[in-house]
Amino acid sequence: MATHPRLHRWFPFLAWPRPSREMLSGEMWAGLTVGMMVIPQGVAYAALAGMPLVTGIYASLLPALVAVLWSSSQRLGVGPTALSALLVGTSLTGLADPGSPEWVTLAVWLALLSGLLQLMLGLGRCGWLLNLVSSPVLTGFTQAAAILILLSQLPALIGLDGPLTQLLHHPAIDLQALAFGLGAMLVLAAGKRFAPRFPTLMALMAASAVLSAWLGFARGGGAVVGTLPAGLPALHWPGALSWSLLAQLALPTMVITLVSFLETASSAKVDNQRGGTRWNENQDLIGQGLAKIAAAFSGAFPTSSSFSRSAINLYAGAKSGWASIFSVLLVLATLLWLTPALYHVPQAVLAAVVVAAVSSLVQPRVFVRLWRAARVEALIGGTTFLLTLATAPRLYWGVLAGLLMSLSHFLFHRLHPRIIEVGLHADGSLRDRHLWRLPALAPNLYALRMDAELDFASARGFERAIVEHLGRHPRLQHVCLFAQPINRVDATGAEVFGQLRTLLAERQVTLHISGMKLPVEQALRRGGQLPAEGTSAPLLRLYRTDGDALRQLRHRLEDYVI
């Protein structure tokens, strides 16, 4: 039975294809592949977030189900991610002790607040806000966050009971934990290279648990996962927080919302490109927001879209959201019956899982590429990187500083538009005559082009260019504006345009305008800065194309220069 198209926005899963036996078979194997990856990663990322380890599995159950049902991108791997876990762990440092009930309450509030914020942004169709974050800012933050994650996992990886600084004073390293950690790293690297389709991660967890139990690693004081509660998560409602605590969670909430959605965007764009569909960022905001709210009600921490699990889902042949349903069923079975099997897994192996997943994010060469492409933006990315490291554990200061610098750079360029005097190139095109050392189009003519909108940001620069040229050339008789790049005019731009027309008319200077776009022309006619359609005005000439303008200027100006 066909459903009403309007229902698809509120219930996107109604648009899923009706599954066939062949389709379900392929979706099942793709979903089980991701499920075998998300369980150990969930436990490892819970440790990174300072949460009880079982909450990593909780975050892979109901949130993943809600996300796939209400997102437009059906093949994303939603659940715990390294960046979200790191942001939780660093944001709550100093507010509570990791793993304590107070810490869990604060983490649940982060999930609830960031989920509500994403939900409101999606319902308000504010996905365009994603464009405010430039690639250099995201690059700088991601590189710094990856390094911080790696440093945070080194103590567990080498069996150090304490922070890394302990190596300088009392270097007590658990050699068995070190062997487990390094061995796990080698296994994961070999599996990625030689057997990418094999569930290396799940096999590693099982083998390390068996080996740990046989060696008596836990009895000897080794750090293991330990007892995890079996069964489904109970409905969780966090206790009330004071206004002061809520205020301290405001910035982390915004940064988690932002970083989470950027993670989603990186995966969703790939998903939609391969599917040949248009990305509906607002619907994905709704789905991701509902997933975080579901995580809060499960007593877990904020979730996001994992790029690695989403890539594996696509690689395994997932065609729709049914693959995620099978992944959720595997997580459900683990919670009901298989949590005892995780008891003996060494925490050094969990650290190796995090290190293996995050190490691919560390790419120093991206700064070299940024420097070659745009040095100012490379400096913005580098500053974001350094500030994120310097302000740890308050990582949001690095993001906010980078965002402020990026927006300031953008505004600087908007306030200083590119305005050039054009000359005729040998190939017949109009180019910057000073850059290409071209002669003026004609004596007593100022021919200019502005590569920007004529709005409040650029209007004063446009006015300054003409007024300053008039001051330097008092005998100027003609100004020709090649207006093709101007695609919009606002009230300020129209007002400045009108003032310039008056100024030029007072000095008996003819204004020629070439190639003005129809919406701009109509706006100026409505505002009275141009004469009504079908009428003319003294000292004003309009041309539809640049070729028309050049021919007429050649005819009118006897000393026209080819």
Coordinates of C-alpha atoms in Angstrom, one line a residue:
M1 CA 0.0 0.0 0.0
A2 CA 1.4 3.4 -1.0
T3 CA 2.1 5.9 1.8
H4 CA 1.6 9.6 1.6
P5 CA 4.8 11.4 0.6
R6 CA 4.5 13.9 3.5
L7 CA 4.7 11.0 5.9
H8 CA 8.2 10.1 4.6
R9 CA 9.6 13.2 6.2
W10 CA 8.3 12.2 9.7
F11 CA 8.8 8.5 9.1
P12 CA 11.6 8.0 6.6
F13 CA 11.6 4.2 7.1
L14 CA 8.2 4.0 5.3
A15 CA 10.1 4.7 2.1
W16 CA 12.4 1.7 2.5
P17 CA 12.3 -0.9 -0.3
R18 CA 10.2 -4.0 0.5
P19 CA 12.8 -6.6 1.3
S20 CA 13.2 -9.8 -0.7
R21 CA 14.9 -13.0 0.5
E22 CA 18.0 -12.2 -1.7
M23 CA 18.1 -8.7 -0.4
L24 CA 17.8 -9.7 3.2
S25 CA 20.6 -12.2 2.9
G26 CA 23.0 -9.5 1.7
E27 CA 21.8 -7.1 4.3
M28 CA 22.2 -9.7 7.0
W29 CA 25.9 -10.3 6.2
A30 CA 26.6 -6.6 6.0
G31 CA 24.9 -5.9 9.3
L32 CA 26.6 -8.8 11.1
T33 CA 30.0 -7.5 9.8
V34 CA 29.4 -4.1 11.3
G35 CA 27.8 -5.5 14.5
M36 CA 30.9 -7.6 15.2
M37 CA 32.9 -4.4 14.9
V38 CA 30.7 -2.1 16.9
I39 CA 30.6 -4.3 20.1
P40 CA 34.3 -4.2 20.9
Q41 CA 34.6 -0.6 19.7
G42 CA 31.6 0.4 21.9
V43 CA 33.3 -1.1 25.0
A44 CA 36.6 0.6 24.1
Y45 CA 35.0 4.0 23.5
A46 CA 33.0 3.8 26.7
A47 CA 36.4 3.5 28.5
L48 CA 37.6 6.5 26.6
A49 CA 34.6 8.5 27.7
G50 CA 35.1 7.5 31.3
M51 CA 31.8 5.6 31.3
P52 CA 30.9 2.2 32.6
L53 CA 32.0 -0.2 29.8
V54 CA 28.5 -1.6 29.2
T55 CA 27.2 1.8 28.2
G56 CA 29.2 1.5 25.0
I57 CA 27.0 -1.5 24.1
Y58 CA 23.9 0.4 25.2
A59 CA 24.9 3.3 22.9
S60 CA 25.1 0.7 20.0
L61 CA 21.5 -0.6 20.5
L62 CA 18.5 1.7 20.7
P63 CA 20.4 4.8 19.4
A64 CA 21.5 2.9 16.3
L65 CA 17.9 1.7 15.7
V66 CA 16.4 5.1 16.1
A67 CA 19.0 6.7 13.9
V68 CA 18.4 4.3 11.0
L69 CA 14.7 4.7 11.2
W70 CA 14.6 8.5 11.2
S71 CA 17.6 9.4 9.1
S72 CA 17.6 10.0 5.4
S73 CA 21.1 8.3 5.1
Q74 CA 20.2 4.7 5.9
R75 CA 23.6 3.1 5.7
L76 CA 25.5 5.0 8.4
G77 CA 27.1 3.2 11.3
V78 CA 25.6 5.1 14.2
G79 CA 26.8 4.5 17.8
P80 CA 29.9 5.4 19.9
T81 CA 32.7 7.1 18.1
A82 CA 36.2 8.1 19.2
L83 CA 35.8 11.9 18.8
S84 CA 32.4 12.0 20.7
A85 CA 33.8 9.8 23.5
L86 CA 36.9 12.0 23.8
L87 CA 34.8 15.1 23.9
V88 CA 32.7 13.6 26.7
G89 CA 35.8 12.5 28.7
T90 CA 37.5 15.9 28.3
S91 CA 34.4 18.0 28.9
L92 CA 33.6 16.4 32.2
T93 CA 37.1 16.4 33.6
G94 CA 37.1 18.3 36.9
L95 CA 33.3 18.1 37.2
A96 CA 33.2 14.6 38.5
D97 CA 35.2 11.4 38.9
P98 CA 35.2 9.1 35.8
G99 CA 32.8 6.2 36.1
S100 CA 31.1 7.7 39.2
P101 CA 27.3 8.2 39.2
E102 CA 27.8 11.9 39.0
W103 CA 29.9 11.5 35.9
V104 CA 27.3 9.2 34.3
T105 CA 24.6 11.8 35.0
L106 CA 26.6 14.6 33.4
A107 CA 27.3 12.4 30.3
V108 CA 23.6 11.5 30.0
W109 CA 22.8 15.2 30.2
L110 CA 25.3 15.9 27.4
A111 CA 23.6 13.3 25.3
L112 CA 20.2 14.7 26.0
L113 CA 21.1 18.4 25.5
S114 CA 23.1 17.7 22.3
G115 CA 20.3 15.5 21.0
L116 CA 17.6 18.2 21.6
L117 CA 19.8 20.8 20.0
Q118 CA 20.3 18.7 16.9
L119 CA 16.6 17.8 16.8
M120 CA 15.6 21.5 16.9
L121 CA 18.2 22.4 14.2
G122 CA 16.8 19.6 12.0
L123 CA 13.1 20.6 12.5
G124 CA 14.1 24.3 11.8
R125 CA 15.9 23.2 8.6
C126 CA 19.2 24.7 9.8
G127 CA 21.5 22.2 8.2
W128 CA 23.1 25.1 6.3
L129 CA 24.9 26.0 9.6
L130 CA 27.3 23.2 8.7
N131 CA 28.8 25.5 6.1
L132 CA 30.1 27.8 8.9
V133 CA 32.8 25.3 9.7
S134 CA 35.6 25.4 7.2
S135 CA 37.7 22.4 6.3
P136 CA 40.9 23.9 7.9
V137 CA 39.2 24.2 11.3
L138 CA 37.8 20.7 11.1
T139 CA 41.2 19.4 10.0
G140 CA 43.1 21.1 12.8
F141 CA 40.7 19.9 15.5
T142 CA 40.6 16.4 14.1
Q143 CA 44.4 16.1 14.0
A144 CA 44.7 17.4 17.6
A145 CA 41.9 15.2 18.9
A146 CA 43.4 12.1 17.3
I147 CA 46.8 12.8 19.0
L148 CA 45.0 13.3 22.4
I149 CA 43.1 10.1 21.9
L150 CA 46.3 8.2 21.2
L151 CA 48.1 9.7 24.2
S152 CA 45.1 8.9 26.5
Q153 CA 45.3 5.2 25.4
L154 CA 49.0 4.7 25.9
P155 CA 48.9 3.9 29.6
A156 CA 46.3 1.1 29.1
L157 CA 48.2 -0.1 26.0
I158 CA 51.4 -0.6 27.8
G159 CA 49.9 -1.6 31.2
L160 CA 50.8 1.5 33.0
D161 CA 48.8 2.1 36.2
G162 CA 48.5 5.8 36.0
P163 CA 49.2 8.7 33.7
L164 CA 52.1 8.8 31.2
T165 CA 54.1 11.1 33.5
Q166 CA 54.5 8.1 35.8
L167 CA 57.1 6.8 33.3
L168 CA 59.4 9.6 34.4
H169 CA 59.2 8.7 38.1
H170 CA 58.1 5.1 38.7
P171 CA 58.1 3.3 35.4
A172 CA 56.1 0.2 36.5
I173 CA 54.9 -1.4 33.3
D174 CA 52.8 -4.6 33.2
L175 CA 54.7 -6.7 30.6
Q176 CA 51.8 -9.0 30.0
A177 CA 49.5 -6.1 29.3
L178 CA 52.2 -4.6 27.0
A179 CA 52.3 -7.9 25.2
F180 CA 48.5 -8.0 24.8
G181 CA 48.4 -4.4 23.6
L182 CA 51.2 -4.7 21.0
G183 CA 50.1 -8.1 19.9
A184 CA 46.6 -6.8 19.3
M185 CA 48.0 -3.9 17.3
L186 CA 49.9 -6.3 15.1
V187 CA 46.9 -8.5 14.6
L188 CA 44.6 -5.6 13.7
A189 CA 47.2 -4.2 11.2
A190 CA 47.6 -7.6 9.6
G191 CA 43.9 -8.2 9.4
K192 CA 43.3 -4.8 7.8
R193 CA 46.0 -5.4 5.2
F194 CA 45.7 -9.1 4.3
A195 CA 42.1 -10.0 5.3
P196 CA 39.9 -6.9 5.2
R197 CA 36.6 -8.9 4.9
F198 CA 37.5 -11.2 7.9
P199 CA 35.9 -10.1 11.2
T200 CA 39.4 -9.6 12.7
L201 CA 38.2 -7.4 15.5
M202 CA 35.7 -9.9 16.9
A203 CA 38.1 -12.7 16.5
L204 CA 40.8 -10.7 18.4
M205 CA 38.4 -10.1 21.3
A206 CA 37.5 -13.8 21.5
A207 CA 41.1 -15.0 21.2
S208 CA 42.4 -12.4 23.8
A209 CA 39.7 -13.4 26.2
V210 CA 40.6 -17.1 25.9
L211 CA 44.3 -16.4 26.3
S212 CA 43.8 -14.0 29.2
A213 CA 41.7 -16.6 31.1
W214 CA 44.2 -19.4 30.4
L215 CA 47.1 -17.2 31.6
G216 CA 45.2 -16.1 34.7
F217 CA 45.8 -12.4 33.7
A218 CA 42.9 -11.1 35.8
R219 CA 44.0 -13.1 38.9
G220 CA 47.5 -11.7 38.6
G221 CA 46.1 -8.1 38.9
G222 CA 45.8 -7.4 35.1
A223 CA 43.2 -4.9 34.0
V224 CA 40.3 -6.6 32.2
V225 CA 36.8 -5.7 31.1
G226 CA 35.3 -7.5 34.1
T227 CA 31.7 -8.2 34.8
L228 CA 29.2 -6.5 32.6
P229 CA 25.5 -6.4 33.5
A230 CA 23.5 -8.6 31.2
G231 CA 20.1 -7.7 29.8
L232 CA 18.5 -4.7 28.2
P233 CA 19.2 -1.2 29.5
A234 CA 16.7 0.2 31.9
L235 CA 14.9 3.4 31.1
H236 CA 17.2 6.1 32.5
W237 CA 16.3 9.6 33.5
P238 CA 19.1 11.8 34.8
G239 CA 18.7 13.7 38.0
A240 CA 18.2 17.4 38.0
L241 CA 21.3 19.6 37.6
S242 CA 22.0 23.0 39.1
W243 CA 22.1 26.0 36.8
S244 CA 25.8 26.4 37.3
L245 CA 26.4 22.8 36.1
L246 CA 24.1 23.3 33.1
A247 CA 26.0 26.5 32.2
Q248 CA 29.3 24.5 32.2
L249 CA 27.7 22.0 29.9
A250 CA 26.6 24.6 27.4
L251 CA 29.8 24.9 25.4
P252 CA 30.6 21.1 25.4
T253 CA 27.0 20.5 24.2
M254 CA 27.4 22.9 21.2
V255 CA 30.8 21.4 20.3
I256 CA 29.6 17.8 20.5
T257 CA 26.6 18.8 18.4
L258 CA 28.9 20.4 15.8
V259 CA 31.6 17.7 15.7
S260 CA 29.0 14.9 15.7
F261 CA 27.2 16.4 12.7
L262 CA 30.4 17.0 10.8
E263 CA 31.2 13.3 11.4
T264 CA 27.8 12.5 10.0
A265 CA 28.3 14.7 7.0
S266 CA 31.5 13.1 6.0
S267 CA 29.8 9.6 6.0
A268 CA 26.5 10.8 4.6
K269 CA 28.0 12.5 1.6
V270 CA 29.8 9.3 0.6
D271 CA 26.6 7.2 1.2
N272 CA 24.4 9.5 -1.0
Q273 CA 27.0 9.9 -3.7
R274 CA 27.2 6.1 -4.1
G275 CA 23.4 5.9 -4.0
G276 CA 22.9 8.7 -6.5
T277 CA 20.7 10.6 -4.1
R278 CA 20.7 14.1 -2.7
W279 CA 21.8 14.4 0.9
N280 CA 19.0 15.6 3.2
E281 CA 21.0 17.1 6.0
N282 CA 18.0 18.3 7.9
Q283 CA 16.5 14.8 8.2
D284 CA 19.9 13.4 9.3
L285 CA 20.0 16.1 12.0
I286 CA 16.6 14.9 13.2
G287 CA 17.7 11.2 13.1
Q288 CA 21.0 12.0 14.9
G289 CA 19.2 14.1 17.5
L290 CA 16.7 11.4 18.2
A291 CA 19.6 8.9 18.5
K292 CA 21.3 11.0 21.1
I293 CA 18.1 11.3 23.1
A294 CA 17.7 7.6 22.9
A295 CA 21.2 7.2 24.2
A296 CA 20.4 9.5 27.1
F297 CA 17.3 7.4 28.0
S298 CA 19.5 4.3 27.8
G299 CA 21.9 5.7 30.4
A300 CA 24.7 6.1 27.7
F301 CA 26.8 8.9 26.3
P302 CA 26.4 10.9 23.0
T303 CA 26.5 8.9 19.8
S304 CA 27.5 9.9 16.3
S305 CA 28.1 8.4 12.9
S306 CA 31.3 6.4 12.6
F307 CA 33.1 6.9 9.3
S308 CA 34.9 3.6 9.6
R309 CA 31.8 1.5 10.4
S310 CA 29.8 3.4 7.7
A311 CA 32.6 2.6 5.2
I312 CA 32.6 -1.1 6.2
N313 CA 28.8 -1.2 5.9
L314 CA 29.1 0.1 2.3
Y315 CA 32.1 -2.2 1.6
A316 CA 30.1 -5.2 2.8
G317 CA 27.3 -4.5 0.3
A318 CA 24.6 -2.8 2.4
K319 CA 21.9 -1.5 0.2
S320 CA 19.4 -0.1 2.8
G321 CA 18.7 0.4 6.5
W322 CA 17.9 -3.3 6.9
A323 CA 21.7 -3.9 7.4
S324 CA 21.6 -1.7 10.5
I325 CA 18.6 -3.7 11.8
F326 CA 20.6 -6.9 11.7
S327 CA 23.6 -5.1 13.4
V328 CA 21.2 -4.0 16.2
L329 CA 19.9 -7.6 16.5
L330 CA 23.5 -8.8 17.1
V331 CA 24.1 -6.2 19.7
L332 CA 20.8 -7.2 21.3
A333 CA 21.9 -10.9 21.4
T334 CA 25.2 -9.8 23.0
L335 CA 23.5 -7.9 25.8
L336 CA 21.1 -10.8 26.5
W337 CA 23.5 -13.7 26.4
L338 CA 27.1 -12.9 25.5
T339 CA 28.4 -10.2 28.0
P340 CA 30.1 -12.9 30.3
A341 CA 32.3 -13.7 27.3
L342 CA 33.8 -10.2 27.5
Y343 CA 34.9 -10.6 31.2
H344 CA 38.5 -11.7 30.5
V345 CA 39.3 -9.3 27.6
P346 CA 42.3 -7.2 28.6
Q347 CA 41.9 -3.5 28.7
A348 CA 45.2 -3.3 26.8
V349 CA 43.3 -4.9 23.9
L350 CA 40.5 -2.3 24.1
A351 CA 43.2 0.4 24.0
A352 CA 44.7 -1.2 20.9
V353 CA 41.2 -1.2 19.3
V354 CA 41.0 2.6 19.9
V355 CA 44.5 3.2 18.7
A356 CA 44.0 1.2 15.5
A357 CA 40.8 3.0 14.7
V358 CA 42.2 6.5 15.4
S359 CA 45.7 6.2 14.0
S360 CA 44.5 6.6 10.5
L361 CA 43.2 10.1 11.4
V362 CA 46.7 11.4 12.1
Q363 CA 47.8 12.9 8.7
P364 CA 50.4 15.6 9.1
R365 CA 50.6 16.1 5.3
V366 CA 47.2 17.7 5.3
F367 CA 48.8 20.9 6.7
V368 CA 51.3 20.8 3.9
R369 CA 48.5 20.6 1.3
L370 CA 46.7 23.4 3.1
W371 CA 49.8 25.6 3.1
R372 CA 50.2 25.1 -0.7
A373 CA 46.5 25.8 -1.4
A374 CA 45.9 28.8 1.0
R375 CA 48.4 30.0 3.5
V376 CA 46.0 32.0 5.7
E377 CA 43.7 29.0 6.0
A378 CA 46.7 26.8 6.8
L379 CA 47.5 29.2 9.6
I380 CA 43.9 28.9 10.8
G381 CA 44.1 25.1 10.8
G382 CA 47.5 25.1 12.5
T383 CA 46.3 27.5 15.2
T384 CA 43.2 25.4 15.8
F385 CA 45.4 22.4 16.1
L386 CA 47.8 24.0 18.6
L387 CA 45.0 25.6 20.7
T388 CA 43.1 22.3 20.9
L389 CA 46.2 20.6 22.3
A390 CA 47.1 23.5 24.6
T391 CA 43.6 23.8 26.1
A392 CA 43.0 20.1 26.7
P393 CA 40.9 18.8 28.3
R394 CA 38.7 21.8 27.3
L395 CA 38.9 21.0 23.6
Y396 CA 36.0 23.2 22.7
W397 CA 38.2 26.3 23.0
G398 CA 40.3 25.2 20.0
V399 CA 37.2 24.7 17.9
L400 CA 35.6 28.0 18.9
A401 CA 38.9 29.9 18.3
G402 CA 39.2 28.3 14.9
L403 CA 35.6 29.0 14.0
L404 CA 36.1 32.7 15.0
M405 CA 39.3 33.0 12.9
S406 CA 37.6 31.3 9.9
L407 CA 34.6 33.6 10.1
S408 CA 36.8 36.7 10.6
H409 CA 38.8 35.7 7.5
F410 CA 35.6 35.2 5.5
L411 CA 34.2 38.6 6.6
F412 CA 37.5 40.3 5.8
H413 CA 37.2 39.1 2.2
R414 CA 33.6 40.1 2.0
L415 CA 34.5 43.6 3.3
H416 CA 37.4 43.9 0.8
P417 CA 35.9 42.7 -2.5
R418 CA 38.1 42.1 -5.5
I419 CA 37.7 45.2 -7.7
I420 CA 39.9 45.4 -10.8
E421 CA 40.4 47.8 -13.6
V422 CA 40.0 45.7 -16.8
G423 CA 41.9 45.8 -20.1
L424 CA 41.4 43.9 -23.3
H425 CA 43.7 40.8 -23.5
A426 CA 45.1 39.5 -26.8
D427 CA 42.7 36.5 -26.6
G428 CA 39.7 38.9 -26.5
S429 CA 38.9 38.5 -22.8
L430 CA 38.7 41.3 -20.2
R431 CA 41.4 40.8 -17.6
D432 CA 43.1 42.7 -14.7
R433 CA 45.0 45.3 -16.7
H434 CA 47.6 45.9 -14.0
L435 CA 48.3 42.2 -13.4
W436 CA 48.6 41.5 -17.1
R437 CA 50.2 44.9 -18.0
L438 CA 47.5 45.8 -20.5
P439 CA 46.7 49.3 -21.8
A440 CA 43.6 51.1 -20.7
L441 CA 40.5 50.5 -22.9
A442 CA 40.4 54.2 -23.7
P443 CA 41.6 57.5 -22.4
N444 CA 39.4 59.2 -19.8
L445 CA 37.6 55.9 -19.2
Y446 CA 37.6 53.8 -16.0
A447 CA 36.5 50.3 -16.8
L448 CA 36.1 48.2 -13.7
R449 CA 34.7 44.8 -12.6
M450 CA 33.7 43.8 -9.0
D451 CA 33.8 40.0 -8.3
A452 CA 31.3 40.1 -5.5
E453 CA 27.7 40.8 -4.6
L454 CA 26.8 44.5 -4.2
D455 CA 25.7 44.4 -0.6
F456 CA 26.4 46.0 2.7
A457 CA 29.7 44.3 3.0
S458 CA 31.1 45.2 -0.4
A459 CA 29.3 48.5 -1.2
R460 CA 31.7 50.8 0.6
G461 CA 34.7 49.2 -1.2
F462 CA 32.9 49.6 -4.5
E463 CA 32.2 53.3 -3.7
R464 CA 35.8 53.9 -2.6
A465 CA 37.3 52.4 -5.8
I466 CA 35.3 54.8 -8.0
V467 CA 35.7 57.9 -5.8
E468 CA 39.5 57.4 -5.4
H469 CA 39.9 57.0 -9.2
L470 CA 37.9 60.2 -9.7
G471 CA 40.2 62.0 -7.4
R472 CA 43.3 60.8 -9.2
H473 CA 41.8 61.5 -12.7
P474 CA 39.8 64.7 -12.5
R475 CA 39.3 64.7 -16.4
L476 CA 37.5 61.3 -16.3
Q477 CA 34.6 61.3 -18.7
H478 CA 33.3 57.7 -18.7
V479 CA 33.0 54.9 -16.1
C480 CA 32.1 51.4 -17.4
L481 CA 31.0 48.8 -14.9
F482 CA 31.3 45.2 -16.2
A483 CA 28.6 43.9 -13.9
Q484 CA 28.3 40.2 -14.9
P485 CA 29.8 38.9 -11.6
I486 CA 27.3 40.9 -9.5
N487 CA 24.4 38.5 -8.8
R488 CA 22.7 40.2 -5.9
V489 CA 22.1 43.7 -4.5
D490 CA 20.7 44.6 -1.1
A491 CA 19.3 47.9 0.3
T492 CA 22.8 49.2 1.2
G493 CA 24.2 48.3 -2.2
A494 CA 21.3 50.0 -4.0
E495 CA 21.7 53.1 -1.9
V496 CA 25.4 53.4 -2.6
F497 CA 24.8 52.7 -6.3
G498 CA 22.3 55.6 -6.4
Q499 CA 24.8 57.9 -4.6
L500 CA 27.5 57.1 -7.1
R501 CA 25.1 57.7 -10.0
T502 CA 24.4 61.2 -8.6
L503 CA 28.1 61.9 -8.0
L504 CA 29.0 60.9 -11.6
A505 CA 26.1 62.9 -13.1
E506 CA 27.2 66.0 -11.1
R507 CA 30.7 65.7 -12.7
Q508 CA 29.2 65.0 -16.2
V509 CA 30.6 61.5 -16.2
T510 CA 28.7 58.9 -18.3
L511 CA 28.1 55.6 -16.5
H512 CA 28.1 52.5 -18.8
I513 CA 26.9 49.2 -17.3
S514 CA 27.5 45.9 -19.1
G515 CA 25.9 42.5 -18.5
M516 CA 23.9 43.4 -15.4
K517 CA 21.9 40.3 -14.3
L518 CA 18.1 40.7 -14.5
P519 CA 17.4 40.3 -10.7
V520 CA 19.9 43.0 -9.9
E521 CA 18.6 45.3 -12.6
Q522 CA 15.0 44.8 -11.4
A523 CA 15.9 45.6 -7.8
L524 CA 17.6 48.8 -8.9
R525 CA 14.7 49.8 -11.0
R526 CA 12.2 49.2 -8.2
G527 CA 14.4 51.3 -5.9
G528 CA 14.6 54.1 -8.4
Q529 CA 18.4 53.9 -8.9
L530 CA 17.8 53.0 -12.6
P531 CA 15.1 54.4 -14.8
A532 CA 11.9 52.4 -15.4
E533 CA 11.8 49.8 -18.1
G534 CA 11.6 51.3 -21.6
T535 CA 12.8 54.7 -20.5
S536 CA 16.3 56.2 -20.6
A537 CA 18.3 58.6 -18.5
P538 CA 21.0 61.1 -19.3
L539 CA 24.6 60.0 -18.8
L540 CA 23.6 56.4 -18.4
R541 CA 24.1 53.5 -20.9
L542 CA 23.1 49.9 -20.4
Y543 CA 24.4 47.0 -22.5
R544 CA 23.3 43.4 -22.4
T545 CA 26.7 41.9 -23.1
D546 CA 30.4 42.9 -22.8
G547 CA 30.7 42.7 -26.6
D548 CA 28.0 45.3 -27.0
A549 CA 29.6 47.5 -24.5
L550 CA 33.0 47.3 -26.2
R551 CA 31.6 48.0 -29.7
Q552 CA 29.6 51.0 -28.4
L553 CA 32.6 52.3 -26.5
R554 CA 34.8 52.0 -29.6
H555 CA 32.2 53.9 -31.6
R556 CA 31.8 56.7 -29.0
L557 CA 35.5 57.1 -28.0
E558 CA 37.7 58.1 -30.9
D559 CA 40.9 57.1 -29.1
Y560 CA 39.7 53.6 -28.3
V561 CA 42.7 51.2 -27.8
I562 CA 42.6 47.7 -29.2

